[in-house]
Amino acid sequence: MDYSQIELRMLAHLSGDAALIESYKEGIDIHARTAAAIYGVPLEEVTSDMRRDAKVVNFGVLYGMTAFRLSRDLKIPMGQAKDFIDGYFDMYQGVQGFIETTKQDAHKNGYVETLSGRRRYIAGIDSSDRMESQMAERMAVNTPVQGSAADLIKIAMIRIQKRINDEQLPLKMMLQVHDELVFECPRDRVEELSAMVKSEMENAMEMKVPLVASVGQGENWLEAH
């Protein structure tokens, strides 16, 4: 069982960006929508190659990707890479506001927080070394997103284990890997127990966008994928 696009969904919640929230509420392909924005084409004209590039931009912005890095990764001219990033922020202005506010808070407080209030102190945020300071800023922006996603799955795990204990369910939580949980259960209870886990994962936090957990099953972890 794993969360679908959890970091981008968390970004939508934290930033309050209207376009991101609308996309997830309406079930619009977020990578296709970004592709339409950065390439300046209607959604229905987005190709698979455009979508692939937009996926790099969607996750790259989250990690503070520069035009230089995007240019190198996509093998496109620097000017086009800059236009892609500008097009992204034109579409998702709330994300740009979130990034700048988070940086300012990190400089002011020396730390950032996840949704559950966990703090991470950001070393080097006010360093006179520009490269060190910029790296610290990227860490500051990324921490509330990844850290809150980590909070989410831990809350889901606690809720699921409580259900297992309270209801004496024949289900064993074996492993957590990033945004994925691995379980063992009897074959004849798979559908019932999968539905329970899915429900707990999707309702672990109240967010501005729907949480979606995908279910896989098989004789082993590889087969379940």
mmCIF file of C-alpha atoms in Angstrom:
data_model
loop_
_atom_site.group_PDB
_atom_site.id
_atom_site.type_symbol
_atom_site.label_atom_id
_atom_site.label_comp_id
_atom_site.label_asym_id
_atom_site.label_seq_id
_atom_site.Cartn_x
_atom_site.Cartn_y
_atom_site.Cartn_z
ATOM 1 C CA MET A 1 0.000 0.000 0.000
ATOM 2 C CA ASP A 2 1.490 3.334 -0.945
ATOM 3 C CA TYR A 3 0.460 6.975 -1.097
ATOM 4 C CA SER A 4 -0.006 8.468 -4.552
ATOM 5 C CA GLN A 5 2.113 11.599 -5.199
ATOM 6 C CA ILE A 6 2.198 12.315 -1.480
ATOM 7 C CA GLU A 7 4.858 15.041 -1.639
ATOM 8 C CA LEU A 8 2.998 17.005 -4.312
ATOM 9 C CA ARG A 9 -0.276 16.589 -2.437
ATOM 10 C CA MET A 10 1.458 17.786 0.720
ATOM 11 C CA LEU A 11 2.826 20.758 -1.213
ATOM 12 C CA ALA A 12 -0.700 21.595 -2.383
ATOM 13 C CA HIS A 13 -1.941 21.520 1.213
ATOM 14 C CA LEU A 14 0.931 23.524 2.706
ATOM 15 C CA SER A 15 0.998 26.146 -0.044
ATOM 16 C CA GLY A 16 -2.765 26.436 -0.417
ATOM 17 C CA ASP A 17 -2.164 26.866 -4.143
ATOM 18 C CA ALA A 18 -5.546 27.066 -5.872
ATOM 19 C CA ALA A 19 -4.461 25.385 -9.116
ATOM 20 C CA LEU A 20 -2.785 22.465 -7.357
ATOM 21 C CA ILE A 21 -5.741 21.959 -5.028
ATOM 22 C CA GLU A 22 -8.205 22.118 -7.913
ATOM 23 C CA SER A 23 -6.181 19.585 -9.904
ATOM 24 C CA TYR A 24 -6.227 17.042 -7.097
ATOM 25 C CA LYS A 25 -9.875 17.629 -6.207
ATOM 26 C CA GLU A 26 -10.964 17.337 -9.833
ATOM 27 C CA GLY A 27 -8.664 14.400 -10.626
ATOM 28 C CA ILE A 28 -6.703 16.341 -13.253
ATOM 29 C CA ASP A 29 -3.333 14.847 -14.180
ATOM 30 C CA ILE A 30 -0.959 17.199 -12.346
ATOM 31 C CA HIS A 31 1.990 16.474 -14.630
ATOM 32 C CA ALA A 32 -0.101 17.072 -17.746
ATOM 33 C CA ARG A 33 -1.429 20.324 -16.325
ATOM 34 C CA THR A 34 2.091 21.528 -15.557
ATOM 35 C CA ALA A 35 3.170 20.523 -19.055
ATOM 36 C CA ALA A 36 0.372 22.634 -20.536
ATOM 37 C CA ALA A 37 1.566 25.591 -18.451
ATOM 38 C CA ILE A 38 5.270 25.386 -19.234
ATOM 39 C CA TYR A 39 4.796 24.605 -22.928
ATOM 40 C CA GLY A 40 1.904 27.036 -23.396
ATOM 41 C CA VAL A 41 -0.419 24.489 -25.033
ATOM 42 C CA PRO A 42 -3.971 23.298 -24.268
ATOM 43 C CA LEU A 43 -4.201 20.349 -21.894
ATOM 44 C CA GLU A 44 -5.481 18.054 -24.620
ATOM 45 C CA GLU A 45 -2.368 18.735 -26.747
ATOM 46 C CA VAL A 46 0.111 17.615 -24.109
ATOM 47 C CA THR A 47 2.268 14.729 -25.344
ATOM 48 C CA SER A 48 3.898 11.988 -23.277
ATOM 49 C CA ASP A 49 7.295 13.661 -23.755
ATOM 50 C CA MET A 50 5.910 16.994 -22.522
ATOM 51 C CA ARG A 51 4.405 15.254 -19.505
ATOM 52 C CA ARG A 52 7.709 13.551 -18.725
ATOM 53 C CA ASP A 53 9.514 16.909 -18.760
ATOM 54 C CA ALA A 54 6.814 18.464 -16.579
ATOM 55 C CA LYS A 55 7.229 15.673 -14.030
ATOM 56 C CA VAL A 56 10.896 16.654 -13.698
ATOM 57 C CA VAL A 57 9.848 20.277 -13.175
ATOM 58 C CA ASN A 58 7.144 19.397 -10.618
ATOM 59 C CA PHE A 59 9.548 17.506 -8.404
ATOM 60 C CA GLY A 60 12.560 19.663 -9.261
ATOM 61 C CA VAL A 61 10.968 22.878 -8.018
ATOM 62 C CA LEU A 62 10.238 21.109 -4.742
ATOM 63 C CA TYR A 63 13.952 20.431 -4.323
ATOM 64 C CA GLY A 64 15.069 23.902 -5.381
ATOM 65 C CA MET A 65 16.149 22.938 -8.880
ATOM 66 C CA THR A 66 17.823 25.799 -10.741
ATOM 67 C CA ALA A 67 17.490 26.584 -14.444
ATOM 68 C CA PHE A 68 21.056 25.331 -14.888
ATOM 69 C CA ARG A 69 20.227 21.941 -13.357
ATOM 70 C CA LEU A 70 16.958 21.646 -15.275
ATOM 71 C CA SER A 71 18.773 22.537 -18.500
ATOM 72 C CA ARG A 72 21.294 19.780 -17.846
ATOM 73 C CA ASP A 73 18.740 17.140 -16.802
ATOM 74 C CA LEU A 74 16.368 17.748 -19.719
ATOM 75 C CA LYS A 75 19.151 18.552 -22.185
ATOM 76 C CA ILE A 76 17.507 21.812 -23.216
ATOM 77 C CA PRO A 77 18.891 25.355 -23.585
ATOM 78 C CA MET A 78 19.263 27.400 -20.396
ATOM 79 C CA GLY A 79 16.753 29.980 -21.639
ATOM 80 C CA GLN A 80 14.109 27.316 -22.205
ATOM 81 C CA ALA A 81 14.747 25.845 -18.745
ATOM 82 C CA LYS A 82 14.261 29.289 -17.205
ATOM 83 C CA ASP A 83 11.031 29.706 -19.187
ATOM 84 C CA PHE A 84 9.825 26.333 -17.861
ATOM 85 C CA ILE A 85 10.418 27.386 -14.254
ATOM 86 C CA ASP A 86 8.808 30.785 -14.868
ATOM 87 C CA GLY A 87 5.820 29.042 -16.468
ATOM 88 C CA TYR A 88 5.525 26.770 -13.454
ATOM 89 C CA PHE A 89 5.382 29.673 -11.011
ATOM 90 C CA ASP A 90 2.947 31.566 -13.224
ATOM 91 C CA MET A 91 0.590 28.607 -12.918
ATOM 92 C CA TYR A 92 1.291 27.809 -9.252
ATOM 93 C CA GLN A 93 1.767 31.207 -7.641
ATOM 94 C CA GLY A 94 0.800 29.853 -4.240
ATOM 95 C CA VAL A 95 3.805 27.513 -4.371
ATOM 96 C CA GLN A 96 6.129 30.439 -5.005
ATOM 97 C CA GLY A 97 4.635 32.252 -2.028
ATOM 98 C CA PHE A 98 5.057 29.166 0.167
ATOM 99 C CA ILE A 99 8.712 28.813 -0.841
ATOM 100 C CA GLU A 100 9.531 32.449 -0.097
ATOM 101 C CA THR A 101 7.622 32.498 3.195
ATOM 102 C CA THR A 102 9.295 29.291 4.349
ATOM 103 C CA LYS A 103 12.734 30.700 3.573
ATOM 104 C CA GLN A 104 11.923 33.891 5.476
ATOM 105 C CA ASP A 105 10.667 31.921 8.481
ATOM 106 C CA ALA A 106 13.819 29.803 8.487
ATOM 107 C CA HIS A 107 16.015 32.919 8.496
ATOM 108 C CA LYS A 108 13.909 34.499 11.231
ATOM 109 C CA ASN A 109 13.494 31.483 13.536
ATOM 110 C CA GLY A 110 16.395 29.261 12.607
ATOM 111 C CA TYR A 111 14.044 26.309 12.133
ATOM 112 C CA VAL A 112 11.020 25.079 10.187
ATOM 113 C CA GLU A 113 8.144 22.835 11.307
ATOM 114 C CA THR A 114 6.135 19.947 9.948
ATOM 115 C CA LEU A 115 2.336 19.804 10.120
ATOM 116 C CA SER A 116 2.490 17.966 13.431
ATOM 117 C CA GLY A 117 4.824 20.583 14.915
ATOM 118 C CA ARG A 118 8.129 18.737 14.670
ATOM 119 C CA ARG A 119 10.959 21.232 14.333
ATOM 120 C CA ARG A 120 14.086 20.973 12.237
ATOM 121 C CA TYR A 121 16.795 23.496 12.961
ATOM 122 C CA ILE A 122 18.466 24.613 9.741
ATOM 123 C CA ALA A 123 22.226 24.846 10.104
ATOM 124 C CA GLY A 124 23.902 27.370 7.823
ATOM 125 C CA ILE A 125 20.740 29.312 6.997
ATOM 126 C CA ASP A 126 22.461 32.633 7.767
ATOM 127 C CA SER A 127 25.920 31.620 6.588
ATOM 128 C CA SER A 128 28.020 34.258 4.859
ATOM 129 C CA ASP A 129 28.873 31.522 2.351
ATOM 130 C CA ARG A 130 26.193 31.973 -0.324
ATOM 131 C CA MET A 131 26.329 28.350 -1.471
ATOM 132 C CA GLU A 132 25.886 27.079 2.080
ATOM 133 C CA SER A 133 23.023 29.497 2.724
ATOM 134 C CA GLN A 134 21.246 28.503 -0.495
ATOM 135 C CA MET A 135 21.616 24.813 0.340
ATOM 136 C CA ALA A 136 20.136 25.510 3.773
ATOM 137 C CA GLU A 137 17.217 27.367 2.161
ATOM 138 C CA ARG A 138 16.490 24.364 -0.085
ATOM 139 C CA MET A 139 16.527 22.134 2.988
ATOM 140 C CA ALA A 140 14.182 24.537 4.781
ATOM 141 C CA VAL A 141 11.647 24.435 1.935
ATOM 142 C CA ASN A 142 11.823 20.679 1.511
ATOM 143 C CA THR A 143 11.560 19.805 5.210
ATOM 144 C CA PRO A 144 7.890 20.780 5.826
ATOM 145 C CA VAL A 145 6.889 18.797 2.736
ATOM 146 C CA GLN A 146 8.888 15.621 3.293
ATOM 147 C CA GLY A 147 8.659 15.883 7.071
ATOM 148 C CA SER A 148 4.885 16.244 7.012
ATOM 149 C CA ALA A 149 4.648 13.271 4.628
ATOM 150 C CA ALA A 150 6.672 11.303 7.191
ATOM 151 C CA ASP A 151 4.285 12.474 9.944
ATOM 152 C CA LEU A 152 1.343 11.311 7.850
ATOM 153 C CA ILE A 153 2.499 7.757 7.320
ATOM 154 C CA LYS A 154 3.501 7.388 10.977
ATOM 155 C CA ILE A 155 0.009 8.512 12.032
ATOM 156 C CA ALA A 156 -1.482 6.027 9.572
ATOM 157 C CA MET A 157 0.695 3.242 10.989
ATOM 158 C CA ILE A 158 -0.442 3.997 14.544
ATOM 159 C CA ARG A 159 -4.092 4.028 13.481
ATOM 160 C CA ILE A 160 -3.743 0.757 11.580
ATOM 161 C CA GLN A 161 -1.924 -1.005 14.405
ATOM 162 C CA LYS A 162 -4.629 0.111 16.840
ATOM 163 C CA ARG A 163 -7.265 -1.424 14.568
ATOM 164 C CA ILE A 164 -5.233 -4.632 14.374
ATOM 165 C CA ASN A 165 -4.942 -4.796 18.160
ATOM 166 C CA ASP A 166 -8.488 -3.725 19.027
ATOM 167 C CA GLU A 167 -10.137 -6.020 16.470
ATOM 168 C CA GLN A 168 -7.579 -8.835 16.751
ATOM 169 C CA LEU A 169 -7.131 -8.843 12.993
ATOM 170 C CA PRO A 170 -4.958 -11.451 11.231
ATOM 171 C CA LEU A 171 -2.790 -8.713 9.729
ATOM 172 C CA LYS A 172 0.882 -8.037 10.351
ATOM 173 C CA MET A 173 2.574 -4.750 9.452
ATOM 174 C CA MET A 174 5.962 -5.852 8.139
ATOM 175 C CA LEU A 175 7.736 -2.839 6.720
ATOM 176 C CA GLN A 176 7.577 0.866 5.972
ATOM 177 C CA VAL A 177 9.524 2.152 2.965
ATOM 178 C CA HIS A 178 9.125 5.909 2.453
ATOM 179 C CA ASP A 179 5.437 6.319 1.492
ATOM 180 C CA GLU A 180 4.687 2.592 1.348
ATOM 181 C CA LEU A 181 3.537 0.020 3.906
ATOM 182 C CA VAL A 182 3.955 -3.732 3.513
ATOM 183 C CA PHE A 183 1.622 -6.214 5.246
ATOM 184 C CA GLU A 184 1.057 -9.947 5.529
ATOM 185 C CA CYS A 185 -2.383 -11.501 5.912
ATOM 186 C CA PRO A 186 -4.325 -14.665 5.012
ATOM 187 C CA ARG A 187 -5.269 -14.887 1.339
ATOM 188 C CA ASP A 188 -8.974 -15.152 2.065
ATOM 189 C CA ARG A 189 -8.944 -11.847 4.012
ATOM 190 C CA VAL A 190 -6.964 -9.768 1.501
ATOM 191 C CA GLU A 191 -9.830 -7.695 0.114
ATOM 192 C CA GLU A 192 -11.368 -6.926 3.497
ATOM 193 C CA LEU A 193 -8.077 -6.009 5.190
ATOM 194 C CA SER A 194 -6.807 -4.030 2.198
ATOM 195 C CA ALA A 195 -9.953 -1.902 2.340
ATOM 196 C CA MET A 196 -9.365 -1.212 6.036
ATOM 197 C CA VAL A 197 -5.734 -0.206 5.525
ATOM 198 C CA LYS A 198 -6.629 1.958 2.529
ATOM 199 C CA SER A 199 -9.309 3.769 4.532
ATOM 200 C CA GLU A 200 -6.976 4.419 7.476
ATOM 201 C CA MET A 201 -4.206 5.708 5.216
ATOM 202 C CA GLU A 202 -6.524 8.004 3.298
ATOM 203 C CA ASN A 203 -8.043 9.441 6.480
ATOM 204 C CA ALA A 204 -4.922 9.758 8.619
ATOM 205 C CA MET A 205 -4.921 13.559 8.221
ATOM 206 C CA GLU A 206 -7.548 16.075 7.167
ATOM 207 C CA MET A 207 -6.081 17.921 4.198
ATOM 208 C CA LYS A 208 -7.138 20.393 1.524
ATOM 209 C CA VAL A 209 -6.688 17.711 -1.127
ATOM 210 C CA PRO A 210 -7.778 14.066 -1.109
ATOM 211 C CA LEU A 211 -5.238 11.461 -0.043
ATOM 212 C CA VAL A 212 -5.063 8.411 -2.294
ATOM 213 C CA ALA A 213 -3.526 5.088 -1.286
ATOM 214 C CA SER A 214 -2.860 2.463 -3.958
ATOM 215 C CA VAL A 215 -3.254 -1.232 -3.184
ATOM 216 C CA GLY A 216 -1.067 -4.018 -4.516
ATOM 217 C CA GLN A 217 -1.044 -7.686 -3.552
ATOM 218 C CA GLY A 218 0.989 -10.783 -4.302
ATOM 219 C CA GLU A 219 3.016 -13.657 -2.913
ATOM 220 C CA ASN A 220 5.917 -11.273 -2.222
ATOM 221 C CA TRP A 221 6.744 -7.580 -2.222
ATOM 222 C CA LEU A 222 8.000 -7.573 -5.820
ATOM 223 C CA GLU A 223 4.853 -9.266 -7.070
ATOM 224 C CA ALA A 224 2.685 -6.820 -5.123
ATOM 225 C CA HIS A 225 4.146 -3.999 -7.198
#
